[in-house]
Amino acid sequence: MQSSLWNWMAFHERLDMQTTMFQPVGGMDQIGKGFTRQVKDLITLNCKVSSIHQDDHGVTVTYTDTAHGNAVRQAQADYCVCTIPLSVLSQLDVQVTDSMKAAIAAVPYASSVKMGMEFKRRFWEEDDQIYGGISFTDQQISQISYPSHGIFSKGPAVLLGGYMFGPAAYDFAGMTPDQRIQRALDQGTAIHPQYRKEFSNGISMAWSRVPWTLGCCSMWTEEARKTHYKTLCAVDNRLVLAGEHASYVGCWQEGAILSALDAVTRLHKRALGAA
Ligand SMILES: Cc1cc2nc3c(=O)[nH]c(=O)nc-3n(C[C@H](O)[C@H](O)[C@H](O)COP(=O)(O)OP(=O)(O)OC[C@H]3O[C@@H](n4cnc5c(N)ncnc54)[C@H](O)[C@@H]3O)c2cc1C
């Protein structure tokens, strides 16, 4: 019991982690690409929003067009659905009521780091008969997750060599990319002695350092929910927020999609009322 082994044995029983789990073929970003195919003529990429102003007649969004010489441009509309994460939005010039401002500033973001590590061969399959799944560890890397595709194939393969949250994520985020790899190799070797001999390449991602999210996802407390959640999800004059942060299924794509549906429903009602 003291080893906390039970904690990980129950992992797949948690509400969020139950079987059956699906993976998009080709990687997670295929979901975003699927949406893009449907609405690509409506999207302008590489534009960094710096301010959102509104009055009783409409909304003006100021942005830097980074694909065109950093030109500063403005877009105007009757209403705005804003999906910028709160960690970023709280630092922008956004014209909203004081209570909305307080709600935007009230939600801290979790930190997370992931490590993709390439090995010359699938030693976990060939030597250890591990086919997919996860090895959990109480070291900082927290887990080694094995690919569930390409099983039995020859040649190099990539596994998830670490997936950190909390203090371990901040610790790794503060390291250079090479230091992260070395630390993950050291810790992974405790589980797989083949690690150093078979390692070929690695990459890490620390979401607290990604300027477009500044963290992994929102971390609501029950207290903050009580005080700010309703305000955050309400239409603020001509602006409504959407994203995983405006849902009860935070940190999941499901939350982002439910929130988007909720936001456009609210906006539609508001627009009909205003018409
Ligand atoms: C490490 C990790 C693992 C995860 N694993 C899973 C999983 O297995 N399953 C799952 O369902 N979910 C998972 N999630 C959560 C999922 O990715 C999020 O819940 C989802 O992407 C949130 O969608 P969103 O639209 O709210 O925000 P985002 O997808 O973050 O979209 C926000 C957008 O705003 C843009 N933006 C930011 N600042 C500006 C600005 N100033 N101007 C213009 N645009 C800006 C960003 O570029 C981004 O495109 C994971 C997240 C992380 C970080």
mmCIF file with all atom_site columns, C-alpha atoms and ligand atoms in Angstrom, residues 21 28 47-50 63 83-85 88-89 92 112-114 163 165 207 211-213 215-217 242-245 249-257, ligand 1:
data_model
loop_
_atom_site.group_PDB
_atom_site.id
_atom_site.type_symbol
_atom_site.label_atom_id
_atom_site.label_alt_id
_atom_site.label_comp_id
_atom_site.label_asym_id
_atom_site.label_entity_id
_atom_site.label_seq_id
_atom_site.pdbx_PDB_ins_code
_atom_site.Cartn_x
_atom_site.Cartn_y
_atom_site.Cartn_z
_atom_site.occupancy
_atom_site.B_iso_or_equiv
_atom_site.pdbx_formal_charge
_atom_site.auth_seq_id
_atom_site.auth_comp_id
_atom_site.auth_asym_id
_atom_site.auth_atom_id
_atom_site.pdbx_PDB_model_num
ATOM   1  C CA  . MET A 1 21  ? -9.798  4.548  -25.586 1.00 0.00 ? 21  MET A CA  1
ATOM   2  C CA  . MET A 1 28  ? -3.888  13.849 -32.270 1.00 0.00 ? 28  MET A CA  1
ATOM   3  C CA  . CYS A 1 47  ? -2.348  36.030 -36.456 1.00 0.00 ? 47  CYS A CA  1
ATOM   4  C CA  . LYS A 1 48  ? -1.530  37.056 -32.885 1.00 0.00 ? 48  LYS A CA  1
ATOM   5  C CA  . VAL A 1 49  ? -4.356  38.887 -31.155 1.00 0.00 ? 49  VAL A CA  1
ATOM   6  C CA  . SER A 1 50  ? -3.209  41.741 -28.915 1.00 0.00 ? 50  SER A CA  1
ATOM   7  C CA  . TYR A 1 63  ? -3.827  41.454 -34.270 1.00 0.00 ? 63  TYR A CA  1
ATOM   8  C CA  . THR A 1 83  ? -11.065 30.777 -27.686 1.00 0.00 ? 83  THR A CA  1
ATOM   9  C CA  . ILE A 1 84  ? -7.706  32.091 -26.460 1.00 0.00 ? 84  ILE A CA  1
ATOM   10 C CA  . PRO A 1 85  ? -6.594  30.231 -23.299 1.00 0.00 ? 85  PRO A CA  1
ATOM   11 C CA  . VAL A 1 88  ? -2.777  34.230 -22.428 1.00 0.00 ? 88  VAL A CA  1
ATOM   12 C CA  . LEU A 1 89  ? -6.049  36.189 -22.462 1.00 0.00 ? 89  LEU A CA  1
ATOM   13 C CA  . LEU A 1 92  ? -4.058  40.938 -23.235 1.00 0.00 ? 92  LEU A CA  1
ATOM   14 C CA  . SER A 1 112 ? 2.983   19.522 -18.297 1.00 0.00 ? 112 SER A CA  1
ATOM   15 C CA  . VAL A 1 113 ? 6.012   18.077 -20.091 1.00 0.00 ? 113 VAL A CA  1
ATOM   16 C CA  . LYS A 1 114 ? 6.113   15.182 -22.534 1.00 0.00 ? 114 LYS A CA  1
ATOM   17 C CA  . TYR A 1 163 ? 4.781   12.580 -19.004 1.00 0.00 ? 163 TYR A CA  1
ATOM   18 C CA  . PHE A 1 165 ? 2.638   17.226 -14.273 1.00 0.00 ? 165 PHE A CA  1
ATOM   19 C CA  . TRP A 1 207 ? 3.654   23.440 -22.340 1.00 0.00 ? 207 TRP A CA  1
ATOM   20 C CA  . PRO A 1 211 ? 3.567   31.100 -25.764 1.00 0.00 ? 211 PRO A CA  1
ATOM   21 C CA  . TRP A 1 212 ? 0.131   30.082 -27.158 1.00 0.00 ? 212 TRP A CA  1
ATOM   22 C CA  . THR A 1 213 ? -0.968  28.142 -24.084 1.00 0.00 ? 213 THR A CA  1
ATOM   23 C CA  . GLY A 1 215 ? 0.467   25.744 -19.597 1.00 0.00 ? 215 GLY A CA  1
ATOM   24 C CA  . CYS A 1 216 ? -1.316  22.496 -20.199 1.00 0.00 ? 216 CYS A CA  1
ATOM   25 C CA  . CYS A 1 217 ? -4.878  23.404 -19.257 1.00 0.00 ? 217 CYS A CA  1
ATOM   26 C CA  . ALA A 1 242 ? -15.120 29.204 -25.379 1.00 0.00 ? 242 ALA A CA  1
ATOM   27 C CA  . GLY A 1 243 ? -12.559 26.473 -24.729 1.00 0.00 ? 243 GLY A CA  1
ATOM   28 C CA  . GLU A 1 244 ? -11.814 23.675 -22.293 1.00 0.00 ? 244 GLU A CA  1
ATOM   29 C CA  . HIS A 1 245 ? -11.494 26.346 -19.588 1.00 0.00 ? 245 HIS A CA  1
ATOM   30 C CA  . VAL A 1 249 ? -14.545 18.649 -18.700 1.00 0.00 ? 249 VAL A CA  1
ATOM   31 C CA  . GLY A 1 250 ? -11.363 20.694 -18.426 1.00 0.00 ? 250 GLY A CA  1
ATOM   32 C CA  . CYS A 1 251 ? -8.142  19.402 -19.968 1.00 0.00 ? 251 CYS A CA  1
ATOM   33 C CA  . TRP A 1 252 ? -10.036 17.390 -22.580 1.00 0.00 ? 252 TRP A CA  1
ATOM   34 C CA  . GLN A 1 253 ? -11.038 18.120 -26.150 1.00 0.00 ? 253 GLN A CA  1
ATOM   35 C CA  . GLU A 1 254 ? -14.552 17.076 -25.186 1.00 0.00 ? 254 GLU A CA  1
ATOM   36 C CA  . GLY A 1 255 ? -14.707 20.081 -22.827 1.00 0.00 ? 255 GLY A CA  1
ATOM   37 C CA  . ALA A 1 256 ? -13.554 22.455 -25.566 1.00 0.00 ? 256 ALA A CA  1
ATOM   38 C CA  . ILE A 1 257 ? -16.212 21.166 -27.978 1.00 0.00 ? 257 ILE A CA  1
HETATM 39 C C1  . LIG B 2 .   ? 0.128   17.477 -22.905 1.00 0.00 ? 1   LIG B C1  1
HETATM 40 C C2  . LIG B 2 .   ? -1.342  17.482 -23.196 1.00 0.00 ? 1   LIG B C2  1
HETATM 41 C C3  . LIG B 2 .   ? -2.015  16.279 -23.380 1.00 0.00 ? 1   LIG B C3  1
HETATM 42 C C4  . LIG B 2 .   ? -3.367  16.255 -23.654 1.00 0.00 ? 1   LIG B C4  1
HETATM 43 N N1  . LIG B 2 .   ? -3.993  15.043 -23.890 1.00 0.00 ? 1   LIG B N1  1
HETATM 44 C C5  . LIG B 2 .   ? -5.285  15.027 -24.262 1.00 0.00 ? 1   LIG B C5  1
HETATM 45 C C6  . LIG B 2 .   ? -5.931  13.801 -24.619 1.00 0.00 ? 1   LIG B C6  1
HETATM 46 O O1  . LIG B 2 .   ? -5.308  12.733 -24.621 1.00 0.00 ? 1   LIG B O1  1
HETATM 47 N N2  . LIG B 2 .   ? -7.238  13.839 -24.958 1.00 0.00 ? 1   LIG B N2  1
HETATM 48 C C7  . LIG B 2 .   ? -7.956  15.005 -24.975 1.00 0.00 ? 1   LIG B C7  1
HETATM 49 O O2  . LIG B 2 .   ? -9.141  14.991 -25.305 1.00 0.00 ? 1   LIG B O2  1
HETATM 50 N N3  . LIG B 2 .   ? -7.363  16.181 -24.647 1.00 0.00 ? 1   LIG B N3  1
HETATM 51 C C8  . LIG B 2 .   ? -6.058  16.215 -24.292 1.00 0.00 ? 1   LIG B C8  1
HETATM 52 N N4  . LIG B 2 .   ? -5.442  17.406 -23.983 1.00 0.00 ? 1   LIG B N4  1
HETATM 53 C C9  . LIG B 2 .   ? -6.272  18.615 -23.848 1.00 0.00 ? 1   LIG B C9  1
HETATM 54 C C10 . LIG B 2 .   ? -6.674  19.237 -25.158 1.00 0.00 ? 1   LIG B C10 1
HETATM 55 O O3  . LIG B 2 .   ? -5.528  19.398 -25.958 1.00 0.00 ? 1   LIG B O3  1
HETATM 56 C C11 . LIG B 2 .   ? -7.297  20.594 -24.810 1.00 0.00 ? 1   LIG B C11 1
HETATM 57 O O4  . LIG B 2 .   ? -8.336  20.434 -23.866 1.00 0.00 ? 1   LIG B O4  1
HETATM 58 C C12 . LIG B 2 .   ? -7.892  21.259 -26.034 1.00 0.00 ? 1   LIG B C12 1
HETATM 59 O O5  . LIG B 2 .   ? -6.923  21.430 -27.039 1.00 0.00 ? 1   LIG B O5  1
HETATM 60 C C13 . LIG B 2 .   ? -8.418  22.631 -25.623 1.00 0.00 ? 1   LIG B C13 1
HETATM 61 O O6  . LIG B 2 .   ? -8.967  23.251 -26.744 1.00 0.00 ? 1   LIG B O6  1
HETATM 62 P P1  . LIG B 2 .   ? -9.184  24.797 -26.714 1.00 0.00 ? 1   LIG B P1  1
HETATM 63 O O7  . LIG B 2 .   ? -9.797  25.168 -28.028 1.00 0.00 ? 1   LIG B O7  1
HETATM 64 O O8  . LIG B 2 .   ? -9.829  25.207 -25.446 1.00 0.00 ? 1   LIG B O8  1
HETATM 65 O O9  . LIG B 2 .   ? -7.700  25.418 -26.620 1.00 0.00 ? 1   LIG B O9  1
HETATM 66 P P2  . LIG B 2 .   ? -6.470  25.237 -27.615 1.00 0.00 ? 1   LIG B P2  1
HETATM 67 O O10 . LIG B 2 .   ? -6.548  23.960 -28.388 1.00 0.00 ? 1   LIG B O10 1
HETATM 68 O O11 . LIG B 2 .   ? -5.249  25.494 -26.761 1.00 0.00 ? 1   LIG B O11 1
HETATM 69 O O12 . LIG B 2 .   ? -6.668  26.452 -28.657 1.00 0.00 ? 1   LIG B O12 1
HETATM 70 C C14 . LIG B 2 .   ? -6.385  27.766 -28.293 1.00 0.00 ? 1   LIG B C14 1
HETATM 71 C C15 . LIG B 2 .   ? -5.880  28.465 -29.531 1.00 0.00 ? 1   LIG B C15 1
HETATM 72 O O13 . LIG B 2 .   ? -5.652  29.837 -29.244 1.00 0.00 ? 1   LIG B O13 1
HETATM 73 C C16 . LIG B 2 .   ? -4.499  30.243 -29.950 1.00 0.00 ? 1   LIG B C16 1
HETATM 74 N N5  . LIG B 2 .   ? -3.967  31.469 -29.325 1.00 0.00 ? 1   LIG B N5  1
HETATM 75 C C17 . LIG B 2 .   ? -3.360  31.633 -28.129 1.00 0.00 ? 1   LIG B C17 1
HETATM 76 N N6  . LIG B 2 .   ? -3.010  32.904 -27.933 1.00 0.00 ? 1   LIG B N6  1
HETATM 77 C C18 . LIG B 2 .   ? -3.412  33.588 -29.034 1.00 0.00 ? 1   LIG B C18 1
HETATM 78 C C19 . LIG B 2 .   ? -3.338  34.966 -29.443 1.00 0.00 ? 1   LIG B C19 1
HETATM 79 N N7  . LIG B 2 .   ? -2.788  35.910 -28.665 1.00 0.00 ? 1   LIG B N7  1
HETATM 80 N N8  . LIG B 2 .   ? -3.836  35.292 -30.652 1.00 0.00 ? 1   LIG B N8  1
HETATM 81 C C20 . LIG B 2 .   ? -4.418  34.356 -31.462 1.00 0.00 ? 1   LIG B C20 1
HETATM 82 N N9  . LIG B 2 .   ? -4.532  33.058 -31.131 1.00 0.00 ? 1   LIG B N9  1
HETATM 83 C C21 . LIG B 2 .   ? -4.010  32.682 -29.933 1.00 0.00 ? 1   LIG B C21 1
HETATM 84 C C22 . LIG B 2 .   ? -3.556  29.059 -29.821 1.00 0.00 ? 1   LIG B C22 1
HETATM 85 O O14 . LIG B 2 .   ? -2.556  29.111 -30.818 1.00 0.00 ? 1   LIG B O14 1
HETATM 86 C C23 . LIG B 2 .   ? -4.528  27.901 -30.024 1.00 0.00 ? 1   LIG B C23 1
HETATM 87 O O15 . LIG B 2 .   ? -4.650  27.550 -31.389 1.00 0.00 ? 1   LIG B O15 1
HETATM 88 C C24 . LIG B 2 .   ? -4.074  17.473 -23.724 1.00 0.00 ? 1   LIG B C24 1
HETATM 89 C C25 . LIG B 2 .   ? -3.409  18.693 -23.551 1.00 0.00 ? 1   LIG B C25 1
HETATM 90 C C26 . LIG B 2 .   ? -2.046  18.693 -23.301 1.00 0.00 ? 1   LIG B C26 1
HETATM 91 C C27 . LIG B 2 .   ? -1.324  20.025 -23.187 1.00 0.00 ? 1   LIG B C27 1
#
